[in-house]
Coordinates of C-alpha atoms in Angstrom, one line a residue:
X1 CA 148.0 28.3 104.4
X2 CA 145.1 28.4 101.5
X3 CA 142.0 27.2 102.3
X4 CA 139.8 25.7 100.2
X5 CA 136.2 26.2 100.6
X6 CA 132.9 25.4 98.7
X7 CA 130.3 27.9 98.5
X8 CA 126.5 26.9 98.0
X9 CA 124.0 29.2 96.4
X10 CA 120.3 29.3 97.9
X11 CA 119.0 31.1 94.7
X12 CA 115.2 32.8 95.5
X13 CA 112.4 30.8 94.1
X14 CA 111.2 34.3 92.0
X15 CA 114.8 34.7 90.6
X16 CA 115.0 34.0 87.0
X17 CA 118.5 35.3 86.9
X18 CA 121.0 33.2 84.8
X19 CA 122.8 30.7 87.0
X20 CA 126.1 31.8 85.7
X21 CA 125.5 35.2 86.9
X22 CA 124.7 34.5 90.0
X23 CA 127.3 32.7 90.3
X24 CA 129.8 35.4 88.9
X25 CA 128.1 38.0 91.9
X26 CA 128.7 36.1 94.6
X27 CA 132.0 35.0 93.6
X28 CA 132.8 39.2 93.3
X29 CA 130.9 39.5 96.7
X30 CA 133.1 36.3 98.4
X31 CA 136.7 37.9 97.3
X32 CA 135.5 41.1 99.7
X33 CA 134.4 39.5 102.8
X34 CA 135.5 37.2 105.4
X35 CA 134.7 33.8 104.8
X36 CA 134.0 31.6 108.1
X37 CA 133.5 28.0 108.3
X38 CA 129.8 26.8 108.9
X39 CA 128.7 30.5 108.4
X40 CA 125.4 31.1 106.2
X41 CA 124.9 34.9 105.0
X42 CA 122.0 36.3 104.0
X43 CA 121.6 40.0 104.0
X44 CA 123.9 41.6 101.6
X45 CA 125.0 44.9 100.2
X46 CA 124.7 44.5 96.3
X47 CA 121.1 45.3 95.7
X48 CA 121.6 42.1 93.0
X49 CA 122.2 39.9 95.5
X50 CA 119.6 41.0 97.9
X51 CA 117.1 40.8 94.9
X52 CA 118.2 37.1 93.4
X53 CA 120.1 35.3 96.7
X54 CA 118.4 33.7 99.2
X55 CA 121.5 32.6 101.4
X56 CA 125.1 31.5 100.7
X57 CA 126.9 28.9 102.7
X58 CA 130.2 29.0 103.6
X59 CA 132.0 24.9 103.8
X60 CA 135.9 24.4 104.3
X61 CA 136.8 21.6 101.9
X62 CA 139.1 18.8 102.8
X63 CA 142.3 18.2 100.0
X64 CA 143.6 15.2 101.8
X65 CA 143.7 12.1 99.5
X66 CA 141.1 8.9 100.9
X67 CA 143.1 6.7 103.0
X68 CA 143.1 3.1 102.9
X69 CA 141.6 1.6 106.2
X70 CA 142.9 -2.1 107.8
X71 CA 141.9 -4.5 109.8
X72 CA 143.6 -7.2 111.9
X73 CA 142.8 -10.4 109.4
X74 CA 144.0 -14.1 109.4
X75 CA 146.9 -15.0 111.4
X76 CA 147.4 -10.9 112.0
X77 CA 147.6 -10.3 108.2
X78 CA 146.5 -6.6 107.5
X79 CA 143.0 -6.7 105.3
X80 CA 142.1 -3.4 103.6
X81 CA 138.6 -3.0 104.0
X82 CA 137.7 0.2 102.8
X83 CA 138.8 3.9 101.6
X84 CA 137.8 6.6 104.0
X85 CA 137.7 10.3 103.5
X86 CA 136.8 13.2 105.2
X87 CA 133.5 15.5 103.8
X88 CA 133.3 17.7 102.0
X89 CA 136.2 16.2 100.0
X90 CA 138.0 17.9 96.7
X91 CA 137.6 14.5 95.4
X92 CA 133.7 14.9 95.1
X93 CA 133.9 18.3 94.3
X94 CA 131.1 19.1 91.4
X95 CA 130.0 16.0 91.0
X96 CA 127.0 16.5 92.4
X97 CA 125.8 19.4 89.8
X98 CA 127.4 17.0 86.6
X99 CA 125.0 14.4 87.5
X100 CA 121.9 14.5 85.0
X101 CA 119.0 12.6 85.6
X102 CA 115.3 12.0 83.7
X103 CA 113.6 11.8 87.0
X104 CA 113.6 14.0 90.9
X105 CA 116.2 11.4 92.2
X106 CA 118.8 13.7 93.6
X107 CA 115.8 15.5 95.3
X108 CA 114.4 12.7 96.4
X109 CA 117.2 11.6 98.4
X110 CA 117.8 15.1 99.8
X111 CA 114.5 14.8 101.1
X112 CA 114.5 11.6 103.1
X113 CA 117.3 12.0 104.8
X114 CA 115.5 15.4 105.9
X115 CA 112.6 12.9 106.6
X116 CA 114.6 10.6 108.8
X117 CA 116.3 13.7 111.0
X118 CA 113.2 14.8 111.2
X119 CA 111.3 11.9 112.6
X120 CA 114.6 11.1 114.6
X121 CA 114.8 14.3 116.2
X122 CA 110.8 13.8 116.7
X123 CA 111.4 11.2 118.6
X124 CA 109.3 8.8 116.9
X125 CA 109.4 5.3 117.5
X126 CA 111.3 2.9 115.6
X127 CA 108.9 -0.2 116.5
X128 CA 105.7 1.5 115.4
X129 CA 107.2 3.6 112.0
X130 CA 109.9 2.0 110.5
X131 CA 113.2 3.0 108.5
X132 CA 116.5 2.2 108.4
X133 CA 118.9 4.5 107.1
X134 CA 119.9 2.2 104.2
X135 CA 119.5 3.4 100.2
X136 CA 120.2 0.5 97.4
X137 CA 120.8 2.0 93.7
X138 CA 120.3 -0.9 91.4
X139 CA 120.5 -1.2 87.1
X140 CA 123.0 -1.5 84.3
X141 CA 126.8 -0.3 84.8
X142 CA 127.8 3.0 84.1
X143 CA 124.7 4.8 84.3
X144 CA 126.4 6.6 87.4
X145 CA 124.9 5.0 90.8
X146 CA 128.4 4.8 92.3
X147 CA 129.1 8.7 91.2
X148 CA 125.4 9.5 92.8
X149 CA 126.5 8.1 96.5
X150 CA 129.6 10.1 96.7
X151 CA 127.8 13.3 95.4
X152 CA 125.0 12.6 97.7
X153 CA 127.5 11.8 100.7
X154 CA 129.1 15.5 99.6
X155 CA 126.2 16.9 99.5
X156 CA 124.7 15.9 102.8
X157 CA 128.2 16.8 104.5
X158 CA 127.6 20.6 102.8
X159 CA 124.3 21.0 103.4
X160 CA 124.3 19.5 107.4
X161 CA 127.2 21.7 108.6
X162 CA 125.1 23.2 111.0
X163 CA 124.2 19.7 112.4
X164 CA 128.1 18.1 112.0
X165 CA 131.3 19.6 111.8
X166 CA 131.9 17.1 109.2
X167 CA 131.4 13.6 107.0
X168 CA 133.3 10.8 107.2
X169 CA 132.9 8.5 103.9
X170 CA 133.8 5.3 103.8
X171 CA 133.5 3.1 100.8
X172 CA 133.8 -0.7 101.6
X173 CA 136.4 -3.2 99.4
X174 CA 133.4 -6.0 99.3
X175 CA 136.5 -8.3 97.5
X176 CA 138.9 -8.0 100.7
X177 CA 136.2 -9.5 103.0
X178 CA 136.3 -13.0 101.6
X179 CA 138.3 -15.6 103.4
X180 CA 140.0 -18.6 102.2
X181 CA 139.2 -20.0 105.5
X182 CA 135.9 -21.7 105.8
X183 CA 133.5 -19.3 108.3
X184 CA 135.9 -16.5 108.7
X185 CA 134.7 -14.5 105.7
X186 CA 131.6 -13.6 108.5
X187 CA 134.2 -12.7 111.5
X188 CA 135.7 -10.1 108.7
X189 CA 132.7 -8.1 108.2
X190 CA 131.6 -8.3 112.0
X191 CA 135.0 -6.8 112.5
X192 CA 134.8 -4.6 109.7
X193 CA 131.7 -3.1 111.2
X194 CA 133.4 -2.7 114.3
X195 CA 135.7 -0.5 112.9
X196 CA 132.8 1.2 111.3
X197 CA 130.9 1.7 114.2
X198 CA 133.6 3.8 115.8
X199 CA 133.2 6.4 113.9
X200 CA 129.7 6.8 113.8
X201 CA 130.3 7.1 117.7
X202 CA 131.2 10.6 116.7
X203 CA 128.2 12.3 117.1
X204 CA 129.7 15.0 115.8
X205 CA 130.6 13.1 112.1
X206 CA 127.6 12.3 109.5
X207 CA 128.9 8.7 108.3
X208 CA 128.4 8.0 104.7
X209 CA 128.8 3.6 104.5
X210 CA 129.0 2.8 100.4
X211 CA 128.8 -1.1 99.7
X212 CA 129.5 -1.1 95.9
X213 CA 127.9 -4.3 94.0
X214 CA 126.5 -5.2 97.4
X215 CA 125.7 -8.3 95.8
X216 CA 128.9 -9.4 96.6
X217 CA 128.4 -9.3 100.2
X218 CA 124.8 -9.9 100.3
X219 CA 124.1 -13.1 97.5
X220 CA 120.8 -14.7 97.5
X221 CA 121.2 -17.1 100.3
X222 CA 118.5 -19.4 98.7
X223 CA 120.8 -20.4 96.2
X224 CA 123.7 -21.4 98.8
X225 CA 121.6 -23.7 101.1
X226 CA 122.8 -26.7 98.6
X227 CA 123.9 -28.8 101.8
X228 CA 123.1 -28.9 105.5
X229 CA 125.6 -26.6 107.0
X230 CA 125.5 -23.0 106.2
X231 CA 128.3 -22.1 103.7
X232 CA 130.5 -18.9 104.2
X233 CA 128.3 -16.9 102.1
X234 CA 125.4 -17.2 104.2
X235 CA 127.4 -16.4 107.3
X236 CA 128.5 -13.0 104.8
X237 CA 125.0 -12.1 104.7
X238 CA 123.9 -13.1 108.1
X239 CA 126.6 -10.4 109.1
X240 CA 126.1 -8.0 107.6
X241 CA 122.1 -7.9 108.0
X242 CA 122.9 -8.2 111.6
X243 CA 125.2 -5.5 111.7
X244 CA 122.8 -3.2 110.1
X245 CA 120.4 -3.7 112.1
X246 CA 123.1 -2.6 115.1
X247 CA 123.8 0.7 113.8
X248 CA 119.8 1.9 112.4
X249 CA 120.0 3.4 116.0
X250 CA 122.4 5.9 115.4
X251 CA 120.9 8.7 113.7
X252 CA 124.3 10.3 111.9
X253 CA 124.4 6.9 109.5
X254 CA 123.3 6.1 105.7
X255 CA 124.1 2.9 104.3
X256 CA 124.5 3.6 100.7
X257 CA 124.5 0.3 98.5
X258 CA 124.8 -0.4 94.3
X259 CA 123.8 -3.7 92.3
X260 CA 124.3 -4.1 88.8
X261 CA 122.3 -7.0 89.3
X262 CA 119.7 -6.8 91.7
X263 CA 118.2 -10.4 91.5
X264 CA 121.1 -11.8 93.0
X265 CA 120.9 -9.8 96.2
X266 CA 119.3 -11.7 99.1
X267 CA 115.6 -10.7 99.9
X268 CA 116.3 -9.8 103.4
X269 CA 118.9 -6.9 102.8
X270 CA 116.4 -5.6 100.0
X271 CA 113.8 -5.4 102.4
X272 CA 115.9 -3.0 104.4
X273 CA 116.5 -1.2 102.2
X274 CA 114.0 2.2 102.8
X275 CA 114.6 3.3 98.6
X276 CA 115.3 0.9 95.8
X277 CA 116.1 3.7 93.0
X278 CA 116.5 2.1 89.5
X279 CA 118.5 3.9 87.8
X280 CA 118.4 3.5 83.9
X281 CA 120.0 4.7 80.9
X282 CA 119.8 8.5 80.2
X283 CA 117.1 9.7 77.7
X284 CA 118.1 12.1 75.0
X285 CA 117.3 15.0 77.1
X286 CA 119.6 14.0 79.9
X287 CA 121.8 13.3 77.2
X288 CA 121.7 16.8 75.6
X289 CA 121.9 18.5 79.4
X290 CA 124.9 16.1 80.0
X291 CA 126.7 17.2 76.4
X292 CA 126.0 20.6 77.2
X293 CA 127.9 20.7 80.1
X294 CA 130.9 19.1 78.2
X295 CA 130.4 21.5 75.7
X296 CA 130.6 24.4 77.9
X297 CA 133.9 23.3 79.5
X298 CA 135.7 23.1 76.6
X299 CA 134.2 26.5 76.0
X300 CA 135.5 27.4 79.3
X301 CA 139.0 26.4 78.7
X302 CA 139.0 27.4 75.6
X303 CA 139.5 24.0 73.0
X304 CA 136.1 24.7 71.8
X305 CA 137.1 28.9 70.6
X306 CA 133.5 30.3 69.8
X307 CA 132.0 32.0 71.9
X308 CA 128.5 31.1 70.7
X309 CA 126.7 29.5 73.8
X310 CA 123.4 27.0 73.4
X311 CA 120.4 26.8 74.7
X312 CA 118.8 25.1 77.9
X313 CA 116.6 22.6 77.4
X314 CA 113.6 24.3 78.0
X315 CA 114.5 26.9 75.9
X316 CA 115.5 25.1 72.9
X317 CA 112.1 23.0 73.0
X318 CA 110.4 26.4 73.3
X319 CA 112.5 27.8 70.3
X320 CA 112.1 24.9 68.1
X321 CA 108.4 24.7 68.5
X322 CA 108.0 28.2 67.6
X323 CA 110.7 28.6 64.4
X324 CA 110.9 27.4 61.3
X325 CA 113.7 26.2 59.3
X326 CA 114.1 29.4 57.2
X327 CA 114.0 31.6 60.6
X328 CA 116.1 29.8 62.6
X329 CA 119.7 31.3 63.5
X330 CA 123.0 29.9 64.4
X331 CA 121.6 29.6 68.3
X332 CA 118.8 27.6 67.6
X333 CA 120.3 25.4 64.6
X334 CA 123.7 24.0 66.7
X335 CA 121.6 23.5 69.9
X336 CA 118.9 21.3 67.4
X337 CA 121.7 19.6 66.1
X338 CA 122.9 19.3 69.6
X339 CA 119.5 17.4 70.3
X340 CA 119.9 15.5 67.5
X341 CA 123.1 14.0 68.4
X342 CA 121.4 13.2 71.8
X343 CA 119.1 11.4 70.2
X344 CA 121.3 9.1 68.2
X345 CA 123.8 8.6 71.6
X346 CA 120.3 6.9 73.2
X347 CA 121.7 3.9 74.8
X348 CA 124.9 4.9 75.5
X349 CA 125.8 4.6 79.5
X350 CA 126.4 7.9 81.4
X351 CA 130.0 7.0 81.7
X352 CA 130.1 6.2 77.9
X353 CA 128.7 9.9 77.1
X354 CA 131.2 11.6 79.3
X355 CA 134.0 10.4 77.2
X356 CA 131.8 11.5 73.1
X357 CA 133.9 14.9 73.6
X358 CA 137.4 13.1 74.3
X359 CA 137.0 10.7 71.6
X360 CA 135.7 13.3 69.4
X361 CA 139.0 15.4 69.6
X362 CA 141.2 12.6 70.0
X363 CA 139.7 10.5 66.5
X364 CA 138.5 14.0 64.7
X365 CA 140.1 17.4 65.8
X366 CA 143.7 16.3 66.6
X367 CA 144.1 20.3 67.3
X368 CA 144.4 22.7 70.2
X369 CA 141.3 24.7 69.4
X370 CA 138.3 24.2 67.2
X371 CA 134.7 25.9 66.8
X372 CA 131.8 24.6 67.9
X373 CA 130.2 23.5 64.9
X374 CA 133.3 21.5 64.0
X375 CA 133.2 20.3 67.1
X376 CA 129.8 18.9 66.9
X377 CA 130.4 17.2 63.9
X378 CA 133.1 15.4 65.4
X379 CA 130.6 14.3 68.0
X380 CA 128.2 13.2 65.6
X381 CA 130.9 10.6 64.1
X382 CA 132.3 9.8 67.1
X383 CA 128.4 8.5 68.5
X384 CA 127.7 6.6 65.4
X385 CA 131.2 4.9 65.9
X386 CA 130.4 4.2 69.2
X387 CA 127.4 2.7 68.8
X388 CA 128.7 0.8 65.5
X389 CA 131.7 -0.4 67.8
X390 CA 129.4 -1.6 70.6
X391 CA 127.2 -3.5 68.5
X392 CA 130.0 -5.8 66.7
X393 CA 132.3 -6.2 70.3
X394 CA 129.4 -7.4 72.3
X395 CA 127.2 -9.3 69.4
X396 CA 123.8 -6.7 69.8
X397 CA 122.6 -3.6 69.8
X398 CA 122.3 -1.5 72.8
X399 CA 119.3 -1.5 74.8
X400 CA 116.9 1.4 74.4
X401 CA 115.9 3.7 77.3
X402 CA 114.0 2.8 80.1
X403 CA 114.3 5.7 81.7
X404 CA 115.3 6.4 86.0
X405 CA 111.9 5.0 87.9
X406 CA 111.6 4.2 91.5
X407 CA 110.5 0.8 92.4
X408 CA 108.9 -0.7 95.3

């Protein structure tokens, strides 16, 4: 049977060896050895990998397609509640490297889950330091807070295998939860939680929760106390704050929660929440580290036929501040006109720049294979018709950057 399996890279801190090649090395250095699930080598053979490669971790990968999970509803009518899959998952597979970001966020999170196994395993107390397992990503659509919580899920499921033989991800269907019967919209999501709870029972399973537009679930209850008896929404959110509060003891949960519109959500569930991570728009250096990476996959299938590779961002800004315009070579002018597309895509949602380099073949190439700097004209047009068609469908012009910031 073929296994899949993901291999991570623990590349020394005094490496300045190109990522690709250490990444070509170990892939030579996998094909000749035995690879064993959970297993983390790090004494090698090649003298390049003893000088650049800190560790390399072995993870089976699960290929199984999420399964839709029910529930016992309204007169026995089956309610799907949620997708579950089991971590590490082909599904999430690189997502978590394609996600660009102005600011440490990815790190961030990394390190406080760390933070809470630590102070778990510490045995701190709960009543005296408090957290509660619970993150809330909040800002405009498409700027790729969903994407973050399934990467960060995959991630954590990679990176724990010592700790859990696997993740269990389970991303909850806030629209299913709703009754038409008055107060049984609140017996759903108690039961729901039930369901939930029986897999992080499994202390052998870390157990990844995503609400997506939590809002849904968890609406202001301020503006639903119209009357004198509580109306199914507040029971919703009475639920759901009290189920919360049930799991925080188990120390293999994270409660991973997106709002596009964080105003609406009720106080109470915000207050849980240990990180409120706006996430914004991309800046044009995101932008440019995010084409880039389109760029160079085209490259690597080979639509985009030149071989001539760009620069890194720190690298380009080194280049550019050093050369002027009569010394500059092919390199250095297609990354700056690289940058410069960035900079005109400012604005665009992440999800609207992942698709420049489809809409830029599909309106301008109409080929199998074209060079780079063709190719980057395309881009260029396709931007400014982006932008041009966003500003007459929605009656303005798109909001400016306001970059990825933590807030209180």
């Amino acid at each position: 049977m073929k296994r899949i399996v993901h291999i991570e890279i623990n590349q020394r801190l005094e490496s300045n060896a190109p990522r690709d090649v250490v990444i070509e090395f170990v892939s030579k250095f996998a094909k000749t050895c035995k690879l064993i699930q959970g297993s983390i080598i790090n004494s090698f053979d090649d003298p390049f990998l003893c000088e650049h490669v800190q560790t390399v971790k072995i993870c089976e990968i699960n290929d199984e397609a999420p399964q839709l999970e029910t529930m016992d509803g309204e007169g026995d009518k089956e309610v799907p509640f949620a997708l579950h899959c089991i971590l590490p998952t082909t599904e999430f597979a690189g997502l978590w490297e394609s996600l660009v970001y102005d600011s440490a966020i990815k790190e961030n999170l990394l390190n406080f889950v760390e933070t809470t196994l630590l102070f778990s395993d510490s045995g701190v107390d709960m009543n005296i330091i408090k957290w509660n397992r619970v993150v809330l990503l909040h800002g405009p659509p498409g700027t790729g807070k969903t994407s973050l919580c399934k990467a960060l899920a995959q991630k954590l499921a990679i990176r724990l295998g010592h700790r859990y033989t696997h993740g269990e991800f389970i991303e909850i269907n806030s629209h299913s939860l709703f009754s038409k019967w008055f107060s049984e919209s609140g017996k759903l999501v108690t039961k729901m939680f039930s369901k939930i709870q029986e897999y992080i029972e499994n202390p052998n399973a870390l157990v990844c929760v995503l609400i997506d537009e939590v809002e849904s679930l968890t609406h202001a209850r301020k503006s639903a106390l119209a009357g004198t008896e509580p109306s199914d929404s507040i029971r919703v959110v009475n639920a759901v704050l009290t189920q919360i509060d049930q799991i925080q003891r188990y120390r293999n949960v994270l409660v991973l929660a997106t709002s596009n519109v964080t105003g609406a959500i009720d106080t109470a569930f915000v207050d849980r929440a240990d990180i409120k991570q706006y996430i914004g728009p991309p800046s044009p250096f995101a932008i440019y580290k995010i084409f880039l990476s389109c760029i160079e996959e085209l490259q690597r299938t080979g639509i985009i036929t030149s071989n001539d590779s760009l620069m890194n961002l720190k690298l380009l800004q080194l280049s550019s501040s050093e050369s002027t315009e009569g010394t500059k070579n092919n390199l250095t002018k297609n990354s700056l006109f690289l940058l410069n597309i960035a900079r005109k895509s400012e604005g665009l949602s992440g999800r609207s720049l992942r698709k420049i380099p489809f809409l830029a073949h599909s309106y301008y190439i109409q080929k199998q294979t074209t060079s780079l700097e063709e190719f980057l004209e395309a881009m260029e047009k396709t931007v400014l018709k982006q932008l041009q068609d966003q500003k007459f469908s929605f009656g303005g012009v798109p909001h400016k950057n306001s970059g990825c910031n933590c807030v209180g």
